[in-house]
Amino acid sequence: MFKSCVNNFLTGVLWGYENDAGEWSWISKSPTLHKPEHSSRCITYFKYLENQIVREAIDRKDLRAKTGSFVYNEGTRFRPYYDALIESLRYNILGGREREREDIILNIEGSKKPTENDSEPQPKSQPQQQPGNPERKRRLSVLHSDGVPVNGFRSENGTLYHYILPSFFQLIQYLQKTNRDFVIYLRTMGDDSKNFLRNAERILSNEHPSFQFSHSLGVSAEPGCIERPKGESIRLRMKFQEASDTEIITDEFAIHEKLESGSGVYAIKDDFAAWFQTNYHYTTSKPVWFDPDDRNPRSHHILFDDNFRVIDPHDSIVDIRIMNREKHQCYSCPFEFYPELENIFAVQANLYSILADSYYYIKTIDECERNFDKLLENTQLLSKIKEKSSIQNNN
């Protein structure tokens, strides 16, 4: 799972273009979040594969399979970057006794050639092993007989990894220490949120020796969802901790108010089908809300996502909703303003920085808050955003 995720991340930060012969040509020599200059045809390799493979929603499975084996196939030249990221995800650090023992066992087991009895037969419906991919089916490692610590995840070969990145919990400690009023929502278009919530609840209950919290933080076990039916208003379905029943809210102002009044940690599944049906246009993606007339806002929405970009409206996953209280309407912010709103309401998450710096989220949120203060003082820009948002959505 983790190795596929890292492969997938790399395809989204490596750039190139489709040449006149219809073949892919690399521009990137190393991963970067930013589009290389002086190349109008340049796109990420992930976007290229998406254009090649995905024709309907079910094709995302084939896309994930393709990106998940990237460095074992066409991305072999980028293997060193993959290895560095995987090392950063390891639970046991280099130099420790547990890591030394784990590596010895992994090396011994990895040197054994799988036999016919070792390999588990795969169902015919599963794709054949990708050429060059060394992760062949074997018997489970003896490491699987060891206990799995809090926030640990053991891969098939027995390697122990972090399940939730430690920098996330560093952020919560910081928010508590600075007496912030905050709420955290995991925003995903997948079905991975329940495991996240279960792990987060254990750690926030002070079960992890490296993370102790000054006071308890509630974790909602049941994910909510945001639906964006075509031609209808945005709809939130959510069970909040103080309520026993699922609430269904269809007014965007009420959704905004409900989300900002929450407390603790929740998960929300956003509407992938709506985003897909508009060819990944930002106006049908993950909504966050902002009132340009409120100079003293109660809350500040900040969404981290590695699929947030400001270069193409069909390649961005955040819909900044501009609230117009006079008309009681919310509008998608024109994409032309996204570069000025980046690192205020939305951040393109950088896995390299998250793994290398445990204070990444803290530093980035501080930057977003400083930028937000400057935005609130820029009345001319705020007026333009409000006016053009209304015009764009009425046309």
mmCIF file of C-alpha atoms in Angstrom, residues 282-284 318-323 329-335 385 388-390 392-394:
data_model
loop_
_atom_site.group_PDB
_atom_site.id
_atom_site.type_symbol
_atom_site.label_atom_id
_atom_site.label_comp_id
_atom_site.label_asym_id
_atom_site.label_seq_id
_atom_site.Cartn_x
_atom_site.Cartn_y
_atom_site.Cartn_z
ATOM 1 C CA TYR A 282 -11.848 22.507 -9.986
ATOM 2 C CA THR A 283 -15.429 23.820 -9.656
ATOM 3 C CA THR A 284 -16.679 20.309 -8.831
ATOM 4 C CA VAL A 318 -9.844 22.500 -4.448
ATOM 5 C CA ASP A 319 -12.945 24.627 -5.082
ATOM 6 C CA ILE A 320 -12.625 27.890 -3.128
ATOM 7 C CA ARG A 321 -16.239 28.926 -2.577
ATOM 8 C CA ILE A 322 -16.797 32.684 -2.349
ATOM 9 C CA MET A 323 -19.671 33.533 -0.006
ATOM 10 C CA GLN A 329 -25.168 32.515 -2.702
ATOM 11 C CA CYS A 330 -21.786 30.819 -2.909
ATOM 12 C CA TYR A 331 -19.717 30.892 -6.088
ATOM 13 C CA SER A 332 -16.581 29.163 -7.301
ATOM 14 C CA CYS A 333 -13.693 31.601 -7.214
ATOM 15 C CA PRO A 334 -12.398 32.345 -10.750
ATOM 16 C CA PHE A 335 -9.255 30.313 -11.356
ATOM 17 C CA ILE A 385 -12.702 38.323 -6.227
ATOM 18 C CA LYS A 388 -15.803 38.352 -10.688
ATOM 19 C CA SER A 389 -17.011 35.275 -8.800
ATOM 20 C CA SER A 390 -20.585 36.469 -9.149
ATOM 21 C CA GLN A 392 -18.451 34.088 -13.763
ATOM 22 C CA ASN A 393 -21.109 31.938 -12.149
ATOM 23 C CA ASN A 394 -24.000 33.919 -13.641
#
